[in-house]
Tab-separated table of C-alpha atoms and ligand atoms in Angstrom:
chain	number	residue	atom	x	y	z
A	1	MET	CA	303.292	216.112	-145.813
A	2	GLN	CA	303.945	213.997	-148.902
A	3	VAL	CA	307.007	213.485	-151.081
A	4	LYS	CA	307.387	211.758	-154.430
A	5	ILE	CA	310.520	210.025	-155.620
A	6	SER	CA	311.257	208.703	-159.073
A	7	GLU	CA	313.393	205.763	-160.205
A	8	PHE	CA	314.370	207.942	-163.139
A	9	GLY	CA	317.279	210.036	-161.823
A	10	ALA	CA	316.599	209.207	-158.135
A	11	LEU	CA	314.699	212.488	-158.281
A	12	LEU	CA	312.687	214.147	-155.548
A	13	THR	CA	309.856	215.161	-157.873
A	14	SER	CA	307.395	216.741	-155.454
A	15	VAL	CA	307.230	218.011	-151.864
A	16	LEU	CA	303.704	218.755	-150.662
A	17	ILE	CA	303.038	220.329	-147.279
A	18	PRO	CA	299.658	221.174	-145.736
A	19	ASP	CA	298.361	224.636	-146.458
A	20	HIS	CA	295.425	226.246	-144.671
A	21	ALA	CA	293.949	227.859	-147.767
A	22	GLU	CA	294.817	225.496	-150.612
A	23	GLY	CA	294.879	222.082	-148.962
A	24	HIS	CA	298.473	221.450	-150.003
A	25	ALA	CA	301.344	223.579	-151.295
A	26	ASN	CA	304.046	222.192	-153.566
A	27	ILE	CA	307.261	223.819	-152.368
A	28	SER	CA	309.798	222.303	-154.798
A	29	LEU	CA	310.153	223.104	-158.500
A	30	GLY	CA	309.310	220.380	-161.006
A	31	TYR	CA	307.442	219.275	-164.103
A	32	ASP	CA	304.090	217.759	-164.986
A	33	ASP	CA	305.420	214.814	-166.981
A	34	LEU	CA	308.388	212.559	-167.727
A	35	LYS	CA	309.311	214.600	-170.813
A	36	GLY	CA	310.040	217.560	-168.542
A	37	TRP	CA	312.112	215.474	-166.149
A	38	GLU	CA	314.074	213.956	-169.057
A	39	GLN	CA	315.124	217.400	-170.248
A	40	ASN	CA	315.525	219.015	-166.796
A	41	ASP	CA	318.391	221.373	-167.672
A	42	PRO	CA	318.372	223.044	-164.207
A	43	TYR	CA	318.611	219.657	-162.353
A	44	PHE	CA	315.326	220.053	-160.423
A	45	GLY	CA	315.110	217.535	-157.566
A	46	ALA	CA	318.086	215.634	-158.911
A	47	THR	CA	320.509	213.207	-157.357
A	48	VAL	CA	323.601	214.632	-159.040
A	49	GLY	CA	326.814	212.675	-159.636
A	50	ARG	CA	329.270	211.007	-159.944
A	51	PHE	CA	330.896	214.372	-159.198
A	52	GLY	CA	328.379	217.163	-158.587
A	53	ASN	CA	329.424	220.804	-159.119
A	54	ARG	CA	332.461	221.662	-161.262
A	55	ILE	CA	335.803	220.107	-162.186
A	56	ALA	CA	338.092	222.572	-163.980
A	57	ASN	CA	338.558	221.667	-167.659
A	58	GLY	CA	336.992	218.275	-166.854
A	59	VAL	CA	340.486	217.042	-165.955
A	60	PHE	CA	341.792	215.375	-162.809
A	61	GLU	CA	344.707	213.166	-161.871
A	62	ILE	CA	344.726	210.183	-159.517
A	63	ASP	CA	347.954	208.345	-158.607
A	64	GLY	CA	349.786	209.899	-161.567
A	65	LYS	CA	347.166	209.031	-164.180
A	66	THR	CA	345.244	211.817	-165.924
A	67	TYR	CA	341.531	211.498	-166.709
A	68	GLN	CA	339.503	213.654	-169.101
A	69	LEU	CA	335.753	214.105	-168.649
A	70	ALA	CA	333.404	215.705	-171.140
A	71	THR	CA	333.146	219.465	-170.617
A	72	ASN	CA	329.439	220.301	-170.562
A	73	ASN	CA	329.527	223.817	-169.092
A	74	ALA	CA	331.568	226.970	-169.710
A	75	PRO	CA	330.898	230.004	-167.498
A	76	ALA	CA	332.587	233.056	-169.076
A	77	GLY	CA	333.740	230.738	-171.877
A	78	ILE	CA	335.920	228.697	-169.476
A	79	PRO	CA	335.125	224.974	-169.904
A	80	CYS	CA	334.465	222.595	-167.040
A	81	ALA	CA	332.691	219.341	-166.251
A	82	LEU	CA	329.420	220.044	-164.383
A	83	HIS	CA	327.184	217.739	-162.356
A	84	GLY	CA	328.418	214.357	-163.573
A	85	GLY	CA	328.564	214.943	-167.322
A	86	LYS	CA	326.259	214.600	-170.303
A	87	ARG	CA	324.255	211.769	-168.770
A	88	GLY	CA	324.768	211.991	-165.039
A	89	PHE	CA	323.007	210.095	-162.264
A	90	ASN	CA	319.963	212.353	-162.706
A	91	LYS	CA	319.373	210.840	-166.167
A	92	VAL	CA	319.776	207.123	-165.450
A	93	ILE	CA	317.259	204.559	-164.230
A	94	TRP	CA	317.723	203.476	-160.626
A	95	LYS	CA	316.091	200.427	-159.050
A	96	GLY	CA	313.712	201.416	-156.303
A	97	GLU	CA	312.311	199.413	-153.385
A	98	ALA	CA	310.181	200.342	-150.406
A	99	VAL	CA	312.078	200.284	-147.099
A	100	GLU	CA	311.218	200.842	-143.461
A	101	LYS	CA	313.361	201.855	-140.482
A	102	ASN	CA	311.988	202.235	-136.955
A	103	GLY	CA	308.479	202.702	-138.303
A	104	THR	CA	309.533	205.328	-140.859
A	105	CYS	CA	308.923	204.535	-144.487
A	106	GLY	CA	311.212	205.319	-147.361
A	107	VAL	CA	312.502	204.394	-150.773
A	108	LYS	CA	315.904	202.886	-151.469
A	109	LEU	CA	317.334	203.345	-154.949
A	110	THR	CA	320.340	201.463	-156.243
A	111	TYR	CA	322.499	202.004	-159.295
A	112	HIS	CA	325.625	200.417	-160.754
A	113	SER	CA	327.756	203.002	-162.521
A	114	PRO	CA	330.129	201.050	-164.776
A	115	ASP	CA	333.868	201.701	-164.991
A	116	GLY	CA	334.412	204.470	-167.548
A	117	GLU	CA	330.875	205.850	-167.420
A	118	GLU	CA	331.113	209.540	-168.348
A	119	GLY	CA	334.902	209.097	-168.148
A	120	TYR	CA	335.055	208.230	-164.435
A	121	PRO	CA	337.252	205.315	-163.321
A	122	GLY	CA	335.930	202.357	-161.343
A	123	ASN	CA	332.712	200.396	-161.038
A	124	LEU	CA	330.655	202.308	-158.506
A	125	GLU	CA	327.859	200.679	-156.504
A	126	ILE	CA	325.551	203.347	-155.122
A	127	ASN	CA	322.457	203.426	-153.017
A	128	VAL	CA	320.387	206.464	-152.170
A	129	THR	CA	317.603	206.345	-149.596
A	130	TYR	CA	314.886	208.865	-149.002
A	131	PHE	CA	312.940	208.653	-145.733
A	132	LEU	CA	310.075	210.872	-144.608
A	133	ASN	CA	309.553	210.741	-140.844
A	134	ASP	CA	306.893	212.057	-138.462
A	135	GLU	CA	309.010	215.146	-137.721
A	136	ASN	CA	308.488	216.239	-141.347
A	137	GLU	CA	312.122	215.498	-142.153
A	138	ILE	CA	313.219	214.227	-145.546
A	139	ILE	CA	316.330	212.189	-144.839
A	140	TRP	CA	318.477	211.688	-147.932
A	141	GLU	CA	321.397	209.342	-147.501
A	142	VAL	CA	323.946	208.037	-149.991
A	143	GLU	CA	326.457	205.210	-149.736
A	144	ALA	CA	328.862	204.277	-152.512
A	145	ARG	CA	331.750	201.886	-153.022
A	146	SER	CA	334.180	201.645	-155.938
A	147	ASP	CA	336.655	199.023	-157.177
A	148	ALA	CA	339.108	201.731	-158.339
A	149	PRO	CA	339.931	205.226	-157.014
A	150	THR	CA	337.371	207.753	-158.275
A	151	PRO	CA	336.336	211.327	-157.554
A	152	ILE	CA	332.946	211.488	-155.883
A	153	ASN	CA	330.553	214.228	-154.779
A	154	ILE	CA	326.889	213.189	-154.879
A	155	ILE	CA	324.480	216.080	-154.380
A	156	GLN	CA	320.753	216.555	-153.775
A	157	HIS	CA	319.681	219.427	-156.046
A	158	THR	CA	316.106	220.330	-155.066
A	159	TYR	CA	314.965	223.885	-155.825
A	160	TRP	CA	312.780	225.298	-153.045
A	161	ASN	CA	310.126	227.944	-153.285
A	162	LEU	CA	308.420	228.009	-149.908
A	163	SER	CA	305.609	230.225	-151.212
A	164	GLY	CA	304.343	227.154	-153.077
A	165	ASP	CA	304.032	229.278	-156.221
A	166	ALA	CA	306.779	228.857	-158.829
A	167	SER	CA	305.832	232.190	-160.405
A	168	GLN	CA	306.880	234.020	-157.219
A	169	SER	CA	310.457	235.191	-156.611
A	170	ILE	CA	312.445	233.689	-153.718
A	171	LEU	CA	314.052	237.074	-152.974
A	172	ASP	CA	311.705	237.550	-149.991
A	173	HIS	CA	312.878	234.298	-148.355
A	174	GLU	CA	315.130	234.818	-145.337
A	175	LEU	CA	318.289	232.766	-145.249
A	176	THR	CA	320.711	231.763	-142.536
A	177	ILE	CA	323.974	229.946	-143.324
A	178	PRO	CA	326.264	229.259	-140.357
A	179	ALA	CA	329.454	229.840	-142.358
A	180	THR	CA	332.131	232.436	-141.649
A	181	HIS	CA	333.924	231.694	-144.948
A	182	PHE	CA	333.109	230.977	-148.571
A	183	LEU	CA	335.128	229.760	-151.565
A	184	PRO	CA	335.905	232.590	-154.014
A	185	THR	CA	336.094	231.521	-157.665
A	186	CYS	CA	337.571	232.603	-160.976
A	187	ALA	CA	335.273	233.763	-163.779
A	188	GLY	CA	334.805	230.101	-164.737
A	189	MET	CA	333.200	229.465	-161.300
A	190	ILE	CA	336.139	227.278	-160.247
A	191	PRO	CA	337.322	227.918	-156.665
A	192	THR	CA	340.699	229.625	-156.401
A	193	GLY	CA	341.546	227.415	-153.401
A	194	GLU	CA	341.293	230.274	-150.902
A	195	GLN	CA	338.655	230.649	-148.199
A	196	SER	CA	337.417	234.239	-147.841
A	197	PRO	CA	335.598	235.701	-144.839
A	198	VAL	CA	331.930	236.538	-145.394
A	199	ALA	CA	332.203	239.439	-142.912
A	200	ASP	CA	331.235	242.784	-144.450
A	201	THR	CA	330.092	241.156	-147.713
A	202	PRO	CA	326.648	240.268	-149.144
A	203	LEU	CA	327.550	236.617	-148.447
A	204	ASP	CA	327.160	237.120	-144.698
A	205	PHE	CA	324.117	235.030	-143.742
A	206	LEU	CA	325.292	234.327	-140.198
A	207	THR	CA	322.114	236.038	-139.029
A	208	PRO	CA	318.842	235.713	-141.010
A	209	SER	CA	318.768	238.035	-144.009
A	210	PRO	CA	316.353	238.351	-146.956
A	211	ILE	CA	317.998	236.953	-150.092
A	212	GLY	CA	317.007	240.022	-152.093
A	213	LEU	CA	318.538	242.490	-149.652
A	214	ARG	CA	322.068	242.525	-151.093
A	215	ILE	CA	321.911	240.285	-154.173
A	216	GLU	CA	322.339	243.228	-156.569
A	217	GLU	CA	325.309	244.753	-154.730
A	218	ASP	CA	328.457	245.527	-156.674
A	219	PHE	CA	330.538	242.625	-155.340
A	220	GLU	CA	332.658	240.596	-157.768
A	221	PRO	CA	331.577	237.097	-156.619
A	222	LEU	CA	327.912	238.092	-157.095
A	223	THR	CA	328.640	239.485	-160.556
A	224	LEU	CA	330.443	236.270	-161.571
A	225	GLY	CA	327.598	234.086	-160.295
A	226	CYS	CA	324.818	236.350	-161.712
A	227	GLY	CA	323.561	236.249	-158.109
A	228	TYR	CA	324.310	233.761	-155.356
A	229	ASP	CA	326.125	230.688	-156.655
A	230	HIS	CA	328.750	230.047	-154.013
A	231	CYS	CA	330.051	227.289	-151.812
A	232	PHE	CA	330.100	228.098	-148.101
A	233	VAL	CA	332.510	226.390	-145.718
A	234	LEU	CA	330.816	224.517	-142.885
A	235	ASP	CA	332.496	223.518	-139.634
A	236	GLU	CA	334.355	220.210	-139.955
A	237	GLN	CA	332.518	217.551	-138.003
A	238	ASP	CA	331.594	213.935	-138.740
A	239	SER	CA	328.062	214.036	-137.364
A	240	LEU	CA	325.188	216.100	-138.757
A	241	LYS	CA	325.569	219.855	-138.511
A	242	HIS	CA	323.448	222.845	-139.458
A	243	ALA	CA	323.941	223.858	-143.111
A	244	GLY	CA	321.240	226.497	-143.487
A	245	THR	CA	317.735	227.676	-142.719
A	246	LEU	CA	315.321	229.136	-145.227
A	247	HIS	CA	312.256	230.961	-143.970
A	248	HIS	CA	309.333	232.433	-145.891
A	249	PRO	CA	307.784	235.128	-143.674
A	250	PRO	CA	304.411	235.495	-145.489
A	251	SER	CA	303.505	231.801	-145.031
A	252	GLY	CA	305.565	231.066	-141.922
A	253	ARG	CA	307.163	228.053	-143.650
A	254	THR	CA	310.712	227.038	-142.786
A	255	LEU	CA	313.245	224.613	-144.242
A	256	THR	CA	316.200	223.593	-142.090
A	257	VAL	CA	319.057	221.665	-143.692
A	258	LEU	CA	321.521	219.489	-141.771
A	259	THR	CA	324.457	217.616	-143.300
A	260	ASN	CA	327.650	215.666	-142.699
A	261	GLN	CA	329.337	217.407	-145.665
A	262	PRO	CA	331.999	220.168	-145.497
A	263	GLY	CA	330.223	222.641	-147.792
A	264	VAL	CA	326.906	223.997	-148.985
A	265	GLN	CA	326.434	225.621	-152.398
A	266	LEU	CA	323.868	228.398	-152.328
A	267	TYR	CA	322.338	228.779	-155.792
A	268	THR	CA	319.495	231.234	-156.303
A	269	GLY	CA	318.243	229.985	-159.676
A	270	ASN	CA	320.033	232.718	-161.603
A	271	HIS	CA	319.643	230.973	-164.969
A	272	LEU	CA	316.062	229.679	-164.742
A	273	GLU	CA	314.550	232.240	-167.102
A	274	GLY	CA	312.707	230.568	-169.983
A	275	THR	CA	312.819	227.051	-168.507
A	276	PRO	CA	309.502	225.159	-168.372
A	277	GLY	CA	307.795	223.965	-165.217
A	278	ARG	CA	304.570	222.621	-163.710
A	279	ASN	CA	301.155	223.663	-164.966
A	280	GLY	CA	302.582	224.974	-168.244
A	281	ILE	CA	304.542	227.712	-166.466
A	282	THR	CA	307.705	229.314	-167.883
A	283	HIS	CA	310.066	230.206	-165.045
A	284	GLN	CA	311.663	233.547	-164.373
A	285	ASN	CA	315.097	233.815	-162.780
A	286	ARG	CA	315.271	233.433	-158.996
A	287	VAL	CA	312.036	231.514	-158.454
A	288	GLY	CA	313.855	228.620	-156.789
A	289	ILE	CA	316.731	228.288	-154.363
A	290	CYS	CA	319.083	225.338	-153.828
A	291	LEU	CA	321.033	224.582	-150.679
A	292	GLU	CA	323.307	221.896	-152.100
A	293	THR	CA	325.260	220.136	-149.383
A	294	GLN	CA	328.503	218.751	-150.788
A	295	ASN	CA	332.259	218.506	-150.838
A	296	PHE	CA	334.016	221.548	-152.339
A	297	PRO	CA	333.873	222.167	-156.106
A	298	ASP	CA	337.000	221.069	-158.001
A	299	ALA	CA	338.226	219.266	-154.860
A	300	PRO	CA	339.970	216.552	-156.968
A	301	ASN	CA	342.360	219.276	-158.201
A	302	LYS	CA	342.816	221.070	-154.887
A	303	PRO	CA	344.967	219.218	-152.317
A	304	GLU	CA	344.063	221.916	-149.771
A	305	PHE	CA	340.342	220.940	-149.983
A	306	PRO	CA	338.788	217.952	-148.183
A	307	ASN	CA	339.578	214.656	-149.907
A	308	ALA	CA	337.148	213.807	-152.734
A	309	ILE	CA	338.715	210.545	-153.917
A	310	LEU	CA	336.924	207.338	-152.956
A	311	ARG	CA	339.252	204.326	-152.864
A	312	PRO	CA	338.511	200.594	-152.963
A	313	GLY	CA	337.537	199.289	-149.533
A	314	GLU	CA	336.172	202.678	-148.454
A	315	CYS	CA	332.548	203.756	-148.228
A	316	TYR	CA	331.388	207.204	-149.349
A	317	HIS	CA	328.672	208.437	-147.016
A	318	HIS	CA	326.619	211.593	-147.499
A	319	LYS	CA	323.664	212.288	-145.238
A	320	THR	CA	321.474	215.361	-145.512
A	321	VAL	CA	318.261	216.123	-143.640
A	322	MET	CA	315.712	218.591	-145.005
A	323	LYS	CA	313.263	219.470	-142.247
A	324	LEU	CA	310.072	221.358	-143.027
A	325	SER	CA	307.882	223.249	-140.601
A	326	TRP	CA	304.826	225.438	-141.165
B	1	BGC	C1	325.430	225.405	-159.919
B	1	BGC	C2	325.125	226.471	-160.932
B	1	BGC	C3	324.508	225.839	-162.147
B	1	BGC	C4	323.295	225.057	-161.751
B	1	BGC	C5	322.730	224.317	-162.928
B	1	BGC	C6	324.161	224.682	-159.590
B	1	BGC	O1	324.445	223.627	-158.716
B	1	BGC	O2	325.987	225.944	-158.751
B	1	BGC	O3	326.299	227.169	-161.277
B	1	BGC	O4	324.161	226.819	-163.093
B	1	BGC	O5	323.599	224.128	-160.746
B	1	BGC	O6	321.438	224.009	-162.675
């Protein structure tokens, strides 16, 4: 197994696993060259931040002061700030160095996000490490500290296609998500604040189910998301917990995701149509799937959601493990 990481955007640009027929299969979506990664509208492989996912109207308030971010997304015409703004962490240059821990090699990337960058308050010092160990686990870990209170939600945004062929749909992949509840949204894809049971809905992945089985069902959250684009509620727990398992029956490949975060956004690549990719390909919709571990969308505006404000003296810590088997 081999992974590639780029200082541009702290991106995971390639995940190769052994394949009996082809030598290697590339199971994450990406581009052939830097030009592709610079454009990267779908956020392939990205380290997304300072606040990944959406903030309603791009507005939040901390300690009585209101902040306005650029609004760079508008589902159903309703504006929001998405994935860190116009030039988020996926578009900046990080400083990379080789690291080693207990015989496992990795890359540590650091970035200083200045006070006011993309409208966020506070100087933020961030480091992201990627390790690849002998258990075929990609361990992605983020630490960040700020000198002023700031919203934070840093997300790993790799798109998986376990067939190794970005022209194939992911609808045949089987998914398990150990969540009994999800966060319903308004038409603008902003959570209402409620937590709804997945029972008796197409969002029930408590037992393995093919993604394509119910994706076209007449169910309002699926219509709003143009497919799956929902945050699932994971059990609260400080240590790593299971966030989801993706299995591709034809190849026998499996991805298991573990995290210390309270949520996982399932996104089935519903807007990929027409976007470019490797080997000159133009993607269709639903040829990649993201399991984005994270805090809840719009958490800075929802006191009932887990805290998403990092304060001076505190350390933000997000750890996610992506384990491959074949
Ligand atoms: C979001 C989608 C969005 C996509 C952009 C995902 O994380 O959930 O709503 O369209 O990112 O690539």
